[in-house]
Coordinates of C-alpha atoms and ligand atoms in Angstrom, one line a residue:
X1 CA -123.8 201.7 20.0
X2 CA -124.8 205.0 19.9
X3 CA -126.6 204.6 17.0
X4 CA -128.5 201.8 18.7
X5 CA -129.2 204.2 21.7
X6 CA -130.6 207.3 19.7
X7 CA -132.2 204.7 17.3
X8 CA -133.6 203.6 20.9
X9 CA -134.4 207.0 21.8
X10 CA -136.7 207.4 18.8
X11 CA -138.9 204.5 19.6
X12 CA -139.5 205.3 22.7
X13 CA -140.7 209.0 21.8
X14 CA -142.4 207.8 18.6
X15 CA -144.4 205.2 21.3
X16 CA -145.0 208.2 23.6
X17 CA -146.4 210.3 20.7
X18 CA -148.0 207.5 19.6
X19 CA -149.8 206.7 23.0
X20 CA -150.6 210.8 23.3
X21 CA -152.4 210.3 20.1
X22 CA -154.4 207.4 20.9
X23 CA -155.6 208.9 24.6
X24 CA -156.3 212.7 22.6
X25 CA -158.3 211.4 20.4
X26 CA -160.9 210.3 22.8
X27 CA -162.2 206.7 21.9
X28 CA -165.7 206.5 22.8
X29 CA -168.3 203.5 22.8
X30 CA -171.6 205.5 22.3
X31 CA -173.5 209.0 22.5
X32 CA -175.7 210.5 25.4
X33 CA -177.7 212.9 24.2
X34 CA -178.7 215.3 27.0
X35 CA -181.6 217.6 27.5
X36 CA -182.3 219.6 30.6
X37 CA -185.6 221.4 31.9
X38 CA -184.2 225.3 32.3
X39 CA -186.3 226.0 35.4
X40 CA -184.1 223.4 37.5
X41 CA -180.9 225.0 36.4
X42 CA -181.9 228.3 37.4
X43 CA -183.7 227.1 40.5
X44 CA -180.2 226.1 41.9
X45 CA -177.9 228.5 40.7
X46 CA -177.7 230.5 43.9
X47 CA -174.8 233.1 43.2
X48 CA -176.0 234.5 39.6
X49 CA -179.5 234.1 39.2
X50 CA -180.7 233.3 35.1
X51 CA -180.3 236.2 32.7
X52 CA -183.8 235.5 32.1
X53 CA -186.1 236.0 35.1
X54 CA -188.7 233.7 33.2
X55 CA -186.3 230.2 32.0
X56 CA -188.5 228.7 29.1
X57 CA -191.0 226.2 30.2
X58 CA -189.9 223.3 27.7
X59 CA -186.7 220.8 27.7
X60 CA -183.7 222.4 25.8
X61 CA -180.5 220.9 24.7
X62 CA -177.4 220.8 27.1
X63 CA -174.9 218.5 25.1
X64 CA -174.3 215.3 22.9
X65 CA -171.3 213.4 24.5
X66 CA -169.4 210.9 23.4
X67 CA -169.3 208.9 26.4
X68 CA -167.2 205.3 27.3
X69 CA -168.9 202.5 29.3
X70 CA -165.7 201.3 30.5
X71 CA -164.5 204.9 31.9
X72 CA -167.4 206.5 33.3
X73 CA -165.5 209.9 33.1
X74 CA -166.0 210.6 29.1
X75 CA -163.5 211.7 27.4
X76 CA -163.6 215.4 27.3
X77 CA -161.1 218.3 25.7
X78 CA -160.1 216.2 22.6
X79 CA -157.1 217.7 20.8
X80 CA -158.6 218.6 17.5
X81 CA -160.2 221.5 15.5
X82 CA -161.8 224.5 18.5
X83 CA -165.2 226.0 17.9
X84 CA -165.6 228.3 14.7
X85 CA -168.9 230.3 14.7
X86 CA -168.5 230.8 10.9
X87 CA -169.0 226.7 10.8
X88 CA -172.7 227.6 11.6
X89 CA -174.6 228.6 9.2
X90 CA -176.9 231.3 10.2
X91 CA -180.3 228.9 9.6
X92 CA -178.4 226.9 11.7
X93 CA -177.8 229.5 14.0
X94 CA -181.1 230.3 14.3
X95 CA -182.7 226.7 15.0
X96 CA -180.0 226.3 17.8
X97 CA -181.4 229.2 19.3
X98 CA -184.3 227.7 20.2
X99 CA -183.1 224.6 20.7
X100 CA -179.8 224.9 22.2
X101 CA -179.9 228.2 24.5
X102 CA -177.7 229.2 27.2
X103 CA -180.4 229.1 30.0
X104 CA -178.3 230.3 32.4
X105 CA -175.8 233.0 31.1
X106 CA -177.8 234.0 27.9
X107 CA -174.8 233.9 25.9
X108 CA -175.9 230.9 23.1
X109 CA -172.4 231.3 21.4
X110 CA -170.4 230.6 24.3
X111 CA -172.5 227.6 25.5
X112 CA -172.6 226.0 21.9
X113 CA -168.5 226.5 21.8
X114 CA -168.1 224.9 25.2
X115 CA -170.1 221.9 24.2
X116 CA -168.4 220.9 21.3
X117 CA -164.3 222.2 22.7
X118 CA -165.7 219.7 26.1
X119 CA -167.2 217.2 23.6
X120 CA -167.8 217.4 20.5
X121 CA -163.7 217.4 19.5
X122 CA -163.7 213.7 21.2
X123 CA -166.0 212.8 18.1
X124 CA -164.7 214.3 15.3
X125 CA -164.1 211.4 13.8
X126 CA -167.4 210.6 13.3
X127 CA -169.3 214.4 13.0
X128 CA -167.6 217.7 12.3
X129 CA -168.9 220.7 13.9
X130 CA -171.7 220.9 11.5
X131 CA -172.7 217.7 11.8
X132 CA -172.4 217.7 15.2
X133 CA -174.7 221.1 15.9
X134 CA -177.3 219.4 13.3
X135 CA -177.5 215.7 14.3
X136 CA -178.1 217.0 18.0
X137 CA -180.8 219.4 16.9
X138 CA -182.5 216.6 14.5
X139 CA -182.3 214.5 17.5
X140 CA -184.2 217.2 19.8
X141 CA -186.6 217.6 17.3
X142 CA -187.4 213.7 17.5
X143 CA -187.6 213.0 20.7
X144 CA -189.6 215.8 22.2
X145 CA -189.3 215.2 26.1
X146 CA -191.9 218.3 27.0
X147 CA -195.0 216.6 24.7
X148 CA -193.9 212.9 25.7
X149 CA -194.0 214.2 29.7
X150 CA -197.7 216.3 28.7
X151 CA -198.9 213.4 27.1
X152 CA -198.4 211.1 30.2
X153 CA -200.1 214.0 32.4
X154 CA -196.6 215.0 34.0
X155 CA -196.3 218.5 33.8
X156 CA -194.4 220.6 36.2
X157 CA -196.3 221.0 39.6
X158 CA -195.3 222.4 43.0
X159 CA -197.6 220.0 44.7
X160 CA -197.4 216.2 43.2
X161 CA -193.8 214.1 42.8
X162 CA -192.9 211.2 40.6
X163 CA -190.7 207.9 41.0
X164 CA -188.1 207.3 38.7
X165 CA -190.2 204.8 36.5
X166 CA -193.2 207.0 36.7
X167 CA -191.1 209.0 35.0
X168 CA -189.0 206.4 32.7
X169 CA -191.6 204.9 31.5
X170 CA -194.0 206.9 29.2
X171 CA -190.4 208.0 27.8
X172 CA -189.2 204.4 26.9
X173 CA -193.1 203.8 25.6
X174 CA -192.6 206.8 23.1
X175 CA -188.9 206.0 22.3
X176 CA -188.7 202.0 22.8
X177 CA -185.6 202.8 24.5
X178 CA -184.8 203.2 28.3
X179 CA -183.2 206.8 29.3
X180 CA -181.7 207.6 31.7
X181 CA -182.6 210.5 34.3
X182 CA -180.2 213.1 36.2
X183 CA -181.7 215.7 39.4
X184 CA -180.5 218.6 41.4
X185 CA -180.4 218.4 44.8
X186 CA -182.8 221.2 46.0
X187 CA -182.5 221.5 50.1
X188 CA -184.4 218.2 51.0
X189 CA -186.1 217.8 47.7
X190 CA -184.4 216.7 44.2
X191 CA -185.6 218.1 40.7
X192 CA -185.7 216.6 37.7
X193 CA -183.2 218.2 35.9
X194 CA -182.5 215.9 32.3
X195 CA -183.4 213.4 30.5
X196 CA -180.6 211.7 28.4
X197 CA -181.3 209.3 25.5
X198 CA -178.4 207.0 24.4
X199 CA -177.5 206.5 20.8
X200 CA -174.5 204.1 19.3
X201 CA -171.2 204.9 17.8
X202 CA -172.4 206.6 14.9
X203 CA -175.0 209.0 16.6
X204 CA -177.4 207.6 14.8
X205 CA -179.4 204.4 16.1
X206 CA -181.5 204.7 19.5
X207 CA -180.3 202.5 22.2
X208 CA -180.8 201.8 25.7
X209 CA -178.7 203.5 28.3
X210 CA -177.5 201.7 31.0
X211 CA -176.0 203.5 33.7
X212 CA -177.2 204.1 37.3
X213 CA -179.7 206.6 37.6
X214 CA -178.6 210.5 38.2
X215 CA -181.1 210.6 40.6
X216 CA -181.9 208.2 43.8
X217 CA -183.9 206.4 42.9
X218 CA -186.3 205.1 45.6
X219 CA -186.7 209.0 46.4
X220 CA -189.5 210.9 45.1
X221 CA -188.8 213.5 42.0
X222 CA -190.5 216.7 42.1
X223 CA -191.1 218.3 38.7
X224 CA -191.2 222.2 38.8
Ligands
NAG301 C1 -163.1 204.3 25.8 O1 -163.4 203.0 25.4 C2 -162.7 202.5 24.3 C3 -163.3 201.2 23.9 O2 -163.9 200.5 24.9 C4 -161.2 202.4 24.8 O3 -160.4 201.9 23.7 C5 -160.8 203.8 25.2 O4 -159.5 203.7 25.7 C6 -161.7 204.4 26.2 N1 -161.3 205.8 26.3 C7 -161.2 206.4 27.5 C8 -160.9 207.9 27.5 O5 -161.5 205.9 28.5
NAG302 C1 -170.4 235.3 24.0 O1 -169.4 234.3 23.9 C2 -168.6 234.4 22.8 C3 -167.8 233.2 22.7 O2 -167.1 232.8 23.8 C4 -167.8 235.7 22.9 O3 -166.9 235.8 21.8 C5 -168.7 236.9 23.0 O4 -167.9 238.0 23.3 C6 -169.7 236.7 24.2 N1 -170.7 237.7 24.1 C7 -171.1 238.5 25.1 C8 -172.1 239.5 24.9 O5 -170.5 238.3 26.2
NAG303 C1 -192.6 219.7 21.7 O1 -193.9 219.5 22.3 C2 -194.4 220.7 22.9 C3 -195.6 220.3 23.7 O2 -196.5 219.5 23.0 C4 -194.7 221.6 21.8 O3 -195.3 222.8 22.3 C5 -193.5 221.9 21.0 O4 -193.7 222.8 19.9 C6 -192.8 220.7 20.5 N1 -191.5 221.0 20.0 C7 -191.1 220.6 18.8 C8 -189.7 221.0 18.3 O5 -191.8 219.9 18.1
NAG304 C1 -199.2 209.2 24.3 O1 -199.8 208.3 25.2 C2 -200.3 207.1 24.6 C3 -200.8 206.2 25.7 O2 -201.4 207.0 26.8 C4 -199.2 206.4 23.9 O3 -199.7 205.3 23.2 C5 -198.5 207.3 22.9 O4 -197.4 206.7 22.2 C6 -198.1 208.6 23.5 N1 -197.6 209.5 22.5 C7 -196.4 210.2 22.7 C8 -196.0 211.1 21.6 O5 -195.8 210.1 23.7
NAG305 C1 -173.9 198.6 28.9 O1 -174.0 198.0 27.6 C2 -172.7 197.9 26.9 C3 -173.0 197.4 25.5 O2 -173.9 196.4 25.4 C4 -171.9 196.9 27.7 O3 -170.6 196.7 27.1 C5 -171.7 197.4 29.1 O4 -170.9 196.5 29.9 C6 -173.0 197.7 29.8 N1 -172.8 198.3 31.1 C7 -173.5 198.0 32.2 C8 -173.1 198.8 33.4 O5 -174.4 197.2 32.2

């Protein structure tokens, strides 16, 4: 009997570890690979203003989540390996720079090691930290957002707005793919603020996204 019950006992932890396992390790379905337009951010962070006065005038990388279309909260804060700076190399180091700054804080490091401790430990099982850091910066080196936007005349203005397809559109015309856009509030207006592109399971084919819009979408979008 009391071999039965400790025997017992065992399942029922090894089924709880088990269970732990499977939730840590953060299934996901697909990627959304986000950029952001720096002037938003800093136009409505109200308590500590930018470390730089002037935020750079083209779309930067914010993150590359693994996301889940049945949970729209991703999984975030996987158990697995934290950020290691010496996993970058410094070429690496140096392209990320420019394409994955911290607009707000200035501190690059700290931003890049949030990112992937947030996300990037959900997918580990697909990209390592270097894999990771490169696919997202071969990916914002592909679909450049700033020339696709120029190209269809909509370039940050104080006086015109946009709808939501205005917007979408040129994007899925260059990309063949439909994004998906997310704004800031801004008293009674609301700001572009990103653009995310979806890609599958492996991070590596273009798809479409299909979530609701991060911004409302009947509203005008002003573009700053
Ligand atoms: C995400 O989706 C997968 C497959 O659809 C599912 O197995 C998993 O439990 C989900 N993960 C979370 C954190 O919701
Ligand atoms: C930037 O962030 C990194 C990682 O969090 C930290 O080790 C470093 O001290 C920070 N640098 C500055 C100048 O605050
Ligand atoms: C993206 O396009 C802009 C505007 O045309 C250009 O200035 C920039 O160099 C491009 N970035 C990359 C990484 O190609
Ligand atoms: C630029 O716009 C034209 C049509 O106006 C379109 O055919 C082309 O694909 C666009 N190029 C880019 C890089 O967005
Ligand atoms: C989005 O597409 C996926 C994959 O095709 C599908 O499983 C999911 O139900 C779709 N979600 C919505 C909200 O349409």
């Amino acid at each position: 009997m009391a071999m039965l019950k400790s025997s017992l006992a065992f399942l029922v932890l090894a089924f709880a570890f088990f269970l732990c396992f499977i939730m840590s390790t953060g299934s996901y379905d697909y990627f959304q690979f986000v950029q952001q337009w720096p002037p938003t951010n800093c136009r409505v962070r109200i308590k500590q203003p930018c470390s730089n006065p002037r935020p750079l005038q083209y779309f930067t990388i914010h993150g590359l989540w693994p996301s889940n279309y049945s949970n729209p909260t991703m999984p975030s804060n996987c158990i697995g390996s934290q950020f290691e700076w010496r996993k970058l190399y410094p070429h690496m180091r140096s392209k990320l720079k420019i394409s994955w700054p911290d607009v707000e804080s200035g501190n690059d490091t700290k931003f890049w090691e949030g990112e992937w401790n947030k996300h990037g430990t959900c997918s580990v099982e697909k990209l390592n930290q270097m894999q990771y850091f490169e696919r997202s910066y071969a990916m914002w080196r592909s679909y450049n957002i700033t020339k696709i936007l120029q190209n269809a005349s909509i370039v940050p203005s104080t006086t015109r707005t946009w709808t939501y397809s205005d917007i979408v559109s040129p994007i899925k015309a260059a990309t063949g793919r439909t994004p998906l856009l997310r704004c800031k509030q801004d008293k009674k207006t609301q700001l572009l603020h990103e653009v995310v592109l979806c890609f599958d399971y492996n991070a590596l084919i273009h798809i479409d996204c299909n979530r609701t819009a991060g911004c409302r979408n009947p509203l005008s979008i002003s573009f700053e």
